[in-house]
Amino acid sequence: MDIARSSFYYQPKEPDTADVKADMDILDRIETICLDFHGYGYRRVTRQLHYDGFQVNHKRVLRLMRE
Protein backbone atom coordinates (compact mmCIF):
# COMPACT_ATOMS: atom_id res chain seq x y z
CA MET A 1 0.00 0.00 0.00
CA ASP A 2 1.16 3.52 -0.72
CA ILE A 3 -0.65 5.29 2.10
CA ALA A 4 0.71 5.99 5.56
CA ARG A 5 -0.78 3.99 8.39
CA SER A 6 -1.62 7.14 10.33
CA SER A 7 -3.50 8.53 7.32
CA PHE A 8 -5.43 5.30 6.90
CA TYR A 9 -6.63 5.29 10.50
CA TYR A 10 -7.12 9.08 10.78
CA GLN A 11 -10.51 10.11 12.14
CA PRO A 12 -11.34 13.83 12.16
CA LYS A 13 -12.46 15.18 15.51
CA GLU A 14 -15.72 17.01 16.10
CA PRO A 15 -15.29 20.60 17.33
CA ASP A 16 -15.79 20.94 21.06
CA THR A 17 -19.17 22.55 21.77
CA ALA A 18 -17.77 24.55 24.69
CA ASP A 19 -15.14 26.12 22.41
CA VAL A 20 -17.74 26.92 19.76
CA LYS A 21 -20.00 28.59 22.34
CA ALA A 22 -17.08 30.57 23.77
CA ASP A 23 -16.11 31.69 20.26
CA MET A 24 -19.68 32.83 19.61
CA ASP A 25 -19.75 34.83 22.87
CA ILE A 26 -16.44 36.48 22.04
CA LEU A 27 -17.53 37.10 18.44
CA ASP A 28 -20.70 38.86 19.63
CA ARG A 29 -18.61 41.13 21.85
CA ILE A 30 -16.11 41.76 19.03
CA GLU A 31 -18.95 42.85 16.73
CA THR A 32 -20.24 45.24 19.41
CA ILE A 33 -16.77 46.73 19.91
CA CYS A 34 -16.24 47.13 16.15
CA LEU A 35 -19.59 48.90 15.78
CA ASP A 36 -18.77 51.28 18.65
CA PHE A 37 -15.15 51.91 17.60
CA HIS A 38 -14.80 51.70 13.82
CA GLY A 39 -11.03 52.20 13.70
CA TYR A 40 -10.10 49.45 16.15
CA GLY A 41 -7.93 46.63 14.86
CA TYR A 42 -7.41 43.27 16.50
CA ARG A 43 -4.91 44.66 19.03
CA ARG A 44 -7.23 47.31 20.40
CA VAL A 45 -10.16 44.90 20.31
CA THR A 46 -8.08 42.42 22.34
CA ARG A 47 -7.30 45.13 24.91
CA GLN A 48 -10.98 46.05 25.13
CA LEU A 49 -11.93 42.39 25.60
CA HIS A 50 -9.37 42.12 28.41
CA TYR A 51 -10.85 45.25 29.97
CA ASP A 52 -14.33 43.68 29.71
CA GLY A 53 -13.13 40.56 31.54
CA PHE A 54 -12.56 38.15 28.66
CA GLN A 55 -9.35 36.14 28.91
CA VAL A 56 -8.53 35.77 25.22
CA ASN A 57 -5.37 35.59 23.13
CA HIS A 58 -4.71 38.14 20.39
CA LYS A 59 -4.31 35.34 17.83
CA ARG A 60 -7.78 34.05 18.63
CA VAL A 61 -9.23 37.55 18.24
CA LEU A 62 -7.47 37.92 14.89
CA ARG A 63 -8.84 34.56 13.69
CA LEU A 64 -12.38 35.46 14.75
CA MET A 65 -12.18 38.89 13.12
CA ARG A 66 -11.04 37.32 9.83
CA GLU A 67 -14.05 34.99 9.70
PDB file of C-alpha atoms in Angstrom:
ATOM      1  CA  MET A   1       0.000   0.000   0.000  1.00  0.00           C
ATOM      2  CA  ASP A   2       1.163   3.523  -0.724  1.00  0.00           C
ATOM      3  CA  ILE A   3      -0.648   5.287   2.099  1.00  0.00           C
ATOM      4  CA  ALA A   4       0.715   5.990   5.561  1.00  0.00           C
ATOM      5  CA  ARG A   5      -0.779   3.986   8.385  1.00  0.00           C
ATOM      6  CA  SER A   6      -1.620   7.144  10.325  1.00  0.00           C
ATOM      7  CA  SER A   7      -3.501   8.531   7.325  1.00  0.00           C
ATOM      8  CA  PHE A   8      -5.434   5.296   6.896  1.00  0.00           C
ATOM      9  CA  TYR A   9      -6.632   5.294  10.499  1.00  0.00           C
ATOM     10  CA  TYR A  10      -7.119   9.077  10.782  1.00  0.00           C
ATOM     11  CA  GLN A  11     -10.511  10.109  12.139  1.00  0.00           C
ATOM     12  CA  PRO A  12     -11.344  13.830  12.163  1.00  0.00           C
ATOM     13  CA  LYS A  13     -12.463  15.181  15.511  1.00  0.00           C
ATOM     14  CA  GLU A  14     -15.718  17.008  16.097  1.00  0.00           C
ATOM     15  CA  PRO A  15     -15.291  20.603  17.328  1.00  0.00           C
ATOM     16  CA  ASP A  16     -15.791  20.938  21.064  1.00  0.00           C
ATOM     17  CA  THR A  17     -19.170  22.553  21.765  1.00  0.00           C
ATOM     18  CA  ALA A  18     -17.770  24.554  24.687  1.00  0.00           C
ATOM     19  CA  ASP A  19     -15.143  26.123  22.410  1.00  0.00           C
ATOM     20  CA  VAL A  20     -17.739  26.919  19.760  1.00  0.00           C
ATOM     21  CA  LYS A  21     -20.004  28.592  22.340  1.00  0.00           C
ATOM     22  CA  ALA A  22     -17.080  30.573  23.773  1.00  0.00           C
ATOM     23  CA  ASP A  23     -16.109  31.686  20.261  1.00  0.00           C
ATOM     24  CA  MET A  24     -19.678  32.835  19.613  1.00  0.00           C
ATOM     25  CA  ASP A  25     -19.746  34.831  22.874  1.00  0.00           C
ATOM     26  CA  ILE A  26     -16.436  36.481  22.036  1.00  0.00           C
ATOM     27  CA  LEU A  27     -17.533  37.102  18.443  1.00  0.00           C
ATOM     28  CA  ASP A  28     -20.701  38.857  19.631  1.00  0.00           C
ATOM     29  CA  ARG A  29     -18.614  41.135  21.850  1.00  0.00           C
ATOM     30  CA  ILE A  30     -16.115  41.763  19.028  1.00  0.00           C
ATOM     31  CA  GLU A  31     -18.950  42.854  16.732  1.00  0.00           C
ATOM     32  CA  THR A  32     -20.236  45.240  19.407  1.00  0.00           C
ATOM     33  CA  ILE A  33     -16.765  46.726  19.908  1.00  0.00           C
ATOM     34  CA  CYS A  34     -16.240  47.129  16.152  1.00  0.00           C
ATOM     35  CA  LEU A  35     -19.589  48.903  15.783  1.00  0.00           C
ATOM     36  CA  ASP A  36     -18.766  51.276  18.647  1.00  0.00           C
ATOM     37  CA  PHE A  37     -15.148  51.906  17.604  1.00  0.00           C
ATOM     38  CA  HIS A  38     -14.802  51.695  13.824  1.00  0.00           C
ATOM     39  CA  GLY A  39     -11.027  52.196  13.704  1.00  0.00           C
ATOM     40  CA  TYR A  40     -10.102  49.449  16.146  1.00  0.00           C
ATOM     41  CA  GLY A  41      -7.929  46.626  14.864  1.00  0.00           C
ATOM     42  CA  TYR A  42      -7.405  43.274  16.504  1.00  0.00           C
ATOM     43  CA  ARG A  43      -4.906  44.658  19.025  1.00  0.00           C
ATOM     44  CA  ARG A  44      -7.235  47.312  20.401  1.00  0.00           C
ATOM     45  CA  VAL A  45     -10.160  44.900  20.312  1.00  0.00           C
ATOM     46  CA  THR A  46      -8.079  42.425  22.342  1.00  0.00           C
ATOM     47  CA  ARG A  47      -7.301  45.127  24.906  1.00  0.00           C
ATOM     48  CA  GLN A  48     -10.985  46.052  25.130  1.00  0.00           C
ATOM     49  CA  LEU A  49     -11.927  42.390  25.603  1.00  0.00           C
ATOM     50  CA  HIS A  50      -9.366  42.117  28.414  1.00  0.00           C
ATOM     51  CA  TYR A  51     -10.848  45.251  29.971  1.00  0.00           C
ATOM     52  CA  ASP A  52     -14.328  43.685  29.714  1.00  0.00           C
ATOM     53  CA  GLY A  53     -13.134  40.563  31.538  1.00  0.00           C
ATOM     54  CA  PHE A  54     -12.558  38.150  28.662  1.00  0.00           C
ATOM     55  CA  GLN A  55      -9.350  36.139  28.908  1.00  0.00           C
ATOM     56  CA  VAL A  56      -8.534  35.768  25.223  1.00  0.00           C
ATOM     57  CA  ASN A  57      -5.370  35.586  23.131  1.00  0.00           C
ATOM     58  CA  HIS A  58      -4.712  38.142  20.385  1.00  0.00           C
ATOM     59  CA  LYS A  59      -4.307  35.336  17.829  1.00  0.00           C
ATOM     60  CA  ARG A  60      -7.780  34.046  18.631  1.00  0.00           C
ATOM     61  CA  VAL A  61      -9.230  37.551  18.237  1.00  0.00           C
ATOM     62  CA  LEU A  62      -7.469  37.921  14.891  1.00  0.00           C
ATOM     63  CA  ARG A  63      -8.840  34.558  13.692  1.00  0.00           C
ATOM     64  CA  LEU A  64     -12.381  35.456  14.749  1.00  0.00           C
ATOM     65  CA  MET A  65     -12.177  38.887  13.119  1.00  0.00           C
ATOM     66  CA  ARG A  66     -11.036  37.322   9.830  1.00  0.00           C
ATOM     67  CA  GLU A  67     -14.052  34.995   9.696  1.00  0.00           C
TER      68      GLU A  67
END
